[in-house]
Coordinates of C-alpha atoms in Angstrom, one line a residue:
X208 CA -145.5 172.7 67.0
X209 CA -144.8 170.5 63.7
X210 CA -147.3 167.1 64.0
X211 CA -145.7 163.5 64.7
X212 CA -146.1 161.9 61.3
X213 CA -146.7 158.5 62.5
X214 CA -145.7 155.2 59.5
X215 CA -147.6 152.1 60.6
X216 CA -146.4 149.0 58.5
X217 CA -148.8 146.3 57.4
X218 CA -145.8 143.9 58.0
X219 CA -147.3 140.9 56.3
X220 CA -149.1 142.8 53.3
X221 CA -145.9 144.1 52.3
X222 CA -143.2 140.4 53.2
X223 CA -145.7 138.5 50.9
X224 CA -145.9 140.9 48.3
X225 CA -141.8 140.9 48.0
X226 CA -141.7 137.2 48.3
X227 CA -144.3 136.6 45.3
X228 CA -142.5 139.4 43.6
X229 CA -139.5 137.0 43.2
X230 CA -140.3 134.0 44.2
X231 CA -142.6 133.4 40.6
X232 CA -139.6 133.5 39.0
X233 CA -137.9 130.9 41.9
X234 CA -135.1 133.8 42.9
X235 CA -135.3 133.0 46.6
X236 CA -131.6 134.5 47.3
X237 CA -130.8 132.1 49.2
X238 CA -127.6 133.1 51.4
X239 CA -124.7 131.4 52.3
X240 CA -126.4 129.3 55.3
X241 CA -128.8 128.3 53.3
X242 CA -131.9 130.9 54.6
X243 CA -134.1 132.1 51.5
X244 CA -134.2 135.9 52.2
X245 CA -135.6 136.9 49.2
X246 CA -139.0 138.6 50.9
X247 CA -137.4 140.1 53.9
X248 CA -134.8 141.8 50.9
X249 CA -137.9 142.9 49.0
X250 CA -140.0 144.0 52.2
X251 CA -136.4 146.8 53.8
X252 CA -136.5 147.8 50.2
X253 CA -140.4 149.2 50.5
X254 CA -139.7 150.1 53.6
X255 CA -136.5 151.9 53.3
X256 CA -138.4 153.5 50.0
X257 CA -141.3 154.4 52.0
X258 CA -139.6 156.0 54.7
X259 CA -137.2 158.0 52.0
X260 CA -140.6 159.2 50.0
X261 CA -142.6 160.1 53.7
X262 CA -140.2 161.1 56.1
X263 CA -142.2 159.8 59.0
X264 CA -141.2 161.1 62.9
X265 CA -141.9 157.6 64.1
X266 CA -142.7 153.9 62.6
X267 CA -144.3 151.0 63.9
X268 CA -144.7 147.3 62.3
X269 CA -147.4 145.5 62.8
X270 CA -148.1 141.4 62.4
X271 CA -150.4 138.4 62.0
X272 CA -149.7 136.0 65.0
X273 CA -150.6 133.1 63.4
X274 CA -153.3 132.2 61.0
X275 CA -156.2 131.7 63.9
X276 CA -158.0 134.5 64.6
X277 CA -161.6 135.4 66.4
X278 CA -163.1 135.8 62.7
X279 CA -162.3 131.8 62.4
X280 CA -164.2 131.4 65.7
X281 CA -166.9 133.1 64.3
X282 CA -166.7 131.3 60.6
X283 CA -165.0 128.3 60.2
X284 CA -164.5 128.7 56.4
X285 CA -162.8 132.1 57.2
X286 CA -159.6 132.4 54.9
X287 CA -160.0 128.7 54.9
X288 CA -159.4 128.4 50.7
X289 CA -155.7 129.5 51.6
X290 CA -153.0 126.9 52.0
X291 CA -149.9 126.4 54.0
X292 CA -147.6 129.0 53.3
X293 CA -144.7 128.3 50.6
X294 CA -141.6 126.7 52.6
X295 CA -139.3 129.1 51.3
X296 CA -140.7 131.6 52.5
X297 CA -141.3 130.1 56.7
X298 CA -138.1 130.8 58.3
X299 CA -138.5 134.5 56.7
X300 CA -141.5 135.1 59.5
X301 CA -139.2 135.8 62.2
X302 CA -135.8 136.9 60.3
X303 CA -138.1 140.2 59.4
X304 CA -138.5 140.9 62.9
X305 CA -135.1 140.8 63.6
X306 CA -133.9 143.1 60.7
X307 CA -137.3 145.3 61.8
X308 CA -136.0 144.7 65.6
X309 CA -132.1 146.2 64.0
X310 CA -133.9 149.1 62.4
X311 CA -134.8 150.2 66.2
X312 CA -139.0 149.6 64.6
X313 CA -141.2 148.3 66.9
X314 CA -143.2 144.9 66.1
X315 CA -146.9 144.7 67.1
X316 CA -148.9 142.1 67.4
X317 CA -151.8 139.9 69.1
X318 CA -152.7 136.4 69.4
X319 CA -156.3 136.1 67.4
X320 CA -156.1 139.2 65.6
X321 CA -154.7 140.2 62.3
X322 CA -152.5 143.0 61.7
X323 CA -155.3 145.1 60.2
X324 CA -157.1 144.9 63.5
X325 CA -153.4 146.1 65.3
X326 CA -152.8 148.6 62.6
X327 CA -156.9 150.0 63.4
X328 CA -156.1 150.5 67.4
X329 CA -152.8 152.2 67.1
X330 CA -154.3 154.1 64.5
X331 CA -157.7 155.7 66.4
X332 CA -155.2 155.9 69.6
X333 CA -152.6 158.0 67.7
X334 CA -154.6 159.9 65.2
X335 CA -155.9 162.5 67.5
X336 CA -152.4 163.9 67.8
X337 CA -151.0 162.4 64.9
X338 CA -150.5 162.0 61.4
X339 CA -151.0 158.4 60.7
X340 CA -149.7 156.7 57.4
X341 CA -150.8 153.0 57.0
X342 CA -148.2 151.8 54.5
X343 CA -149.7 148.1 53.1
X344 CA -151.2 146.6 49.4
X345 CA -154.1 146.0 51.4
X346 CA -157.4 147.9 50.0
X347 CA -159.3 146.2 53.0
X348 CA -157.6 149.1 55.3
X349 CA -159.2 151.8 53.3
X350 CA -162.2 151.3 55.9
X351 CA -159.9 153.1 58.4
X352 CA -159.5 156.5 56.5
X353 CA -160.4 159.4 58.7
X354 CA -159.7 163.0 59.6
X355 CA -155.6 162.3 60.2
X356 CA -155.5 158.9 58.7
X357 CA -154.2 158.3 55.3
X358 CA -153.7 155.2 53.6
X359 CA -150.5 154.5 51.2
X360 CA -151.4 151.5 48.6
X361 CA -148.4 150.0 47.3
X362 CA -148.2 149.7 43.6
X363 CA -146.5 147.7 41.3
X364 CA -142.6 148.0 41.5
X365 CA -140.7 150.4 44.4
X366 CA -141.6 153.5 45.2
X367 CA -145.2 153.6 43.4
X368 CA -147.9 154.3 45.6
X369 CA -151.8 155.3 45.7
X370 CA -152.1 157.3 48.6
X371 CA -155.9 157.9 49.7
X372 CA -157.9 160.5 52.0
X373 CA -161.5 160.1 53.5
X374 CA -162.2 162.9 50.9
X375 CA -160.9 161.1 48.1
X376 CA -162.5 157.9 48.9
X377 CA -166.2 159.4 48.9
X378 CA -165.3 161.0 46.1
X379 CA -164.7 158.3 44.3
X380 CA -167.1 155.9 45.6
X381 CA -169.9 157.9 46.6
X382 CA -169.8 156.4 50.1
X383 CA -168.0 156.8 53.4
X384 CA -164.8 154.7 54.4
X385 CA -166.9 153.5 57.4
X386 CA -169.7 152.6 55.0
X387 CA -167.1 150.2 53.4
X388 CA -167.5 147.7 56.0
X389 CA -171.3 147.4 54.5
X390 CA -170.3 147.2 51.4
X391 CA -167.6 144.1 51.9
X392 CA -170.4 142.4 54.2
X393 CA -172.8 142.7 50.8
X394 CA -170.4 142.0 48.5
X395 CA -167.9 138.9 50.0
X396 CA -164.9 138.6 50.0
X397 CA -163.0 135.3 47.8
X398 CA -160.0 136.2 49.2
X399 CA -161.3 136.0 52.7
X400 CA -163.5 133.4 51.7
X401 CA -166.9 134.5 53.1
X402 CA -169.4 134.9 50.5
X403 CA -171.8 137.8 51.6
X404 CA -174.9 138.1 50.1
X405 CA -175.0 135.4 46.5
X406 CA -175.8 137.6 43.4
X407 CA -175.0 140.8 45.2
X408 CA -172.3 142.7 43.0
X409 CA -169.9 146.7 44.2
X410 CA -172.5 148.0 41.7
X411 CA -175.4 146.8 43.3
X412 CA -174.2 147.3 47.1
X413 CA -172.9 150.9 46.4
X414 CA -176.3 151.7 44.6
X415 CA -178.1 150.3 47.5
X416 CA -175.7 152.0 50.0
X417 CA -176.5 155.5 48.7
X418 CA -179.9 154.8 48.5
X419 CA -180.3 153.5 52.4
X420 CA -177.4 154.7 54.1
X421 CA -177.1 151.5 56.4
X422 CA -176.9 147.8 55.9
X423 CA -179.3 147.6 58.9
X424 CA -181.5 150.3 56.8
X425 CA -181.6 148.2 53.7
X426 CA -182.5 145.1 55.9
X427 CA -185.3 146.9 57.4
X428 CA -186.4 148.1 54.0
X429 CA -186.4 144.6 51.9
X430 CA -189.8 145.4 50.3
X431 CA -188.4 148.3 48.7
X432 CA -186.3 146.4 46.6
X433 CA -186.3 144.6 43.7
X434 CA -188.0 140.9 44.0
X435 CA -184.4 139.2 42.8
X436 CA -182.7 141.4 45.3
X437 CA -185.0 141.0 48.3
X438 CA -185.1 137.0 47.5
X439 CA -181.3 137.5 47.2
X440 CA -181.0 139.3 51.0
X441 CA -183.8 137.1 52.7
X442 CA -181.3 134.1 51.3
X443 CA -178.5 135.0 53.2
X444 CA -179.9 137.2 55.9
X445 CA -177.3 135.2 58.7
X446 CA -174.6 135.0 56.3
X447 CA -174.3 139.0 55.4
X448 CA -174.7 139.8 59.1
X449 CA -171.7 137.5 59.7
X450 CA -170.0 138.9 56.6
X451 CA -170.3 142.1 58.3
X452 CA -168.2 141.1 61.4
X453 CA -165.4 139.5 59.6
X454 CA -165.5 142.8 57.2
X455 CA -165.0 145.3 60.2
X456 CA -161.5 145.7 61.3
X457 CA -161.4 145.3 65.0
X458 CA -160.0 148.3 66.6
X459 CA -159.8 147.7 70.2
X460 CA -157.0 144.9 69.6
X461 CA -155.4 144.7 73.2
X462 CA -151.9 146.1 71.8
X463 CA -150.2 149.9 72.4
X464 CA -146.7 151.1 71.4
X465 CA -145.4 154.3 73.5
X466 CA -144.5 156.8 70.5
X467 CA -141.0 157.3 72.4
X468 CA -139.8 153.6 71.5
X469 CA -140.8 154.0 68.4
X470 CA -139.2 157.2 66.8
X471 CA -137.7 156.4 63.7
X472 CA -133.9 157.1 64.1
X473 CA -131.9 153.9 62.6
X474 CA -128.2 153.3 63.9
X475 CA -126.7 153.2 60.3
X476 CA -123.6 150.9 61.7
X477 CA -125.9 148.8 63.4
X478 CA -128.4 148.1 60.7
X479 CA -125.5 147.6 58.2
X480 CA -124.3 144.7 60.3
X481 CA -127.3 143.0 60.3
X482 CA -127.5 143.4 56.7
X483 CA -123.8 142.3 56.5
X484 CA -125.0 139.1 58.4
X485 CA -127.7 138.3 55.8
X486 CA -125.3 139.0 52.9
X487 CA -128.0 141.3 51.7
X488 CA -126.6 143.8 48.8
X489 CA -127.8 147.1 47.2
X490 CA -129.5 148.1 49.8
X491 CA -126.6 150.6 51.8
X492 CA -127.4 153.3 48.8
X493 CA -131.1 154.0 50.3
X494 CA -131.1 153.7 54.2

């Protein structure tokens, strides 16, 4: 009996990356109502592309529910170098849902989690009977790679993707994808806005990785290191613990999806209506 091939959407990874795409050059494509649509356009095209290039038995979109989470309860600076998001680009939140909602795909979500930590619990509860592809522009998820868990990486443009295996990603890196987690909590993150350890590069985590196999190992084992390292690590002792939690995607989120509501079997008449609705165009040729 042929696998489910499970798609699991990193909703907001790929809206924002279709609004920026456009929105640079101020194309918002703005309908006759007045409603930008420009990012919910761009984010059926990846999908649509996606689905096309994977053929997935069942998909599932996952979401942010807001921008507090339990990582800003544990650091207050958490993601806090990010502003407001861009106007145009507001009422665009819940039109995706609906077009998602047309396209008979689930949304997922939790109040004080991210959709990482969503995509990581659907993806451990499916991936024992699954194939799971996490379809997102997010290397962050690459922590999640595991025996029937594969990772898609959008790429510039439509249709250009980087898709990654546990294999591949110790190949490459010398490390596990678990081990990732310790390597974020060394390194920071600017996007996230936590710092991990000051003066602590990839190079230098990776090297000290392989060498220790831990982070707690490494913390145990501060006199082996250099003096500017260990002077480095006894700096920042709290903050790369703490860095470590906000690195880890949380997968015991308190959200499920039954695989039945969620095979991926569009109404073609239906969806075209809602498209119809949005005035969207060039998009009928690839659902």
């Amino acid at each position: 009996m042929e696998k489910n091939k499970v798609l699991l959407v990193d909703g907001m990874a790929l809206l924002f990356r279709a609004f920026y795409s456009t929105a640079m050059s101020g194309y918002f494509m703005v309908n006759s109502k007045g409603i930008p649509t420009n990012a919910v356009h761009g984010f059926v095209r990846h999908l649509l592309t996606a689905t096309n290039t994977f053929n997935p038995s069942h998909v599932i979109a996952c979401w942010d529910m807001g921008s507090h989470t339990f990582r800003n309860d544990l650091y207050l600076e958490y993601k806090a170098n990010r502003g407001a998001p861009p106007e145009e680009l507001v009422p665009q939140f819940d039109l995706v849902k609906e077009v998602t909602e047309a396209m008979d795909i689930p949304n997922v979500g939790e109040v004080g989690y991210e959709a990482d930590d969503c995509i990581g619990t659907l993806a451990n509860l499916y991936k024992k009977d699954s194939e799971v592809y996490i379809l997102t522009g997010d290397q962050d998820i690459l922590q999640l790679l595991d025996h029937n868990v594969h990772v898609v990486l959008l790429k510039k443009g439509y249709g250009n993707y980087d898709v990654y295996h546990a294999e591949r990603f110790t190949e490459e890196k010398g490390i596990t994808p678990q081990q990732m987690i310790e390597l974020k909590a060394m390194m920071g993150d600017t996007s996230d806005n936590y710092p991990g350890v000051r003066g602590i590069g990839e190079k230098t985590a990776l090297k000290l990785l392989k060498q220790h196999g831990t982070l707690d190992n490494i913390l145990d084992n501060l006199d082996s290191l250099t003096k500017a390292q260990r002077t480095k690590f006894e700096n920042d002792l709290d903050m790369v613990r703490l860095s470590r939690q906000l690195a880890e995607i949380h997968c015991e989120a308190g959200v499920t999806c039954d695989l039945s509501k969620a095979q991926f079997n569009m109404n073609r008449d239906r969806v075209m209506e809602k498209f119809q609705e949005l005035e969207f165009k060039r998009l009928d040729q690839i659902i």
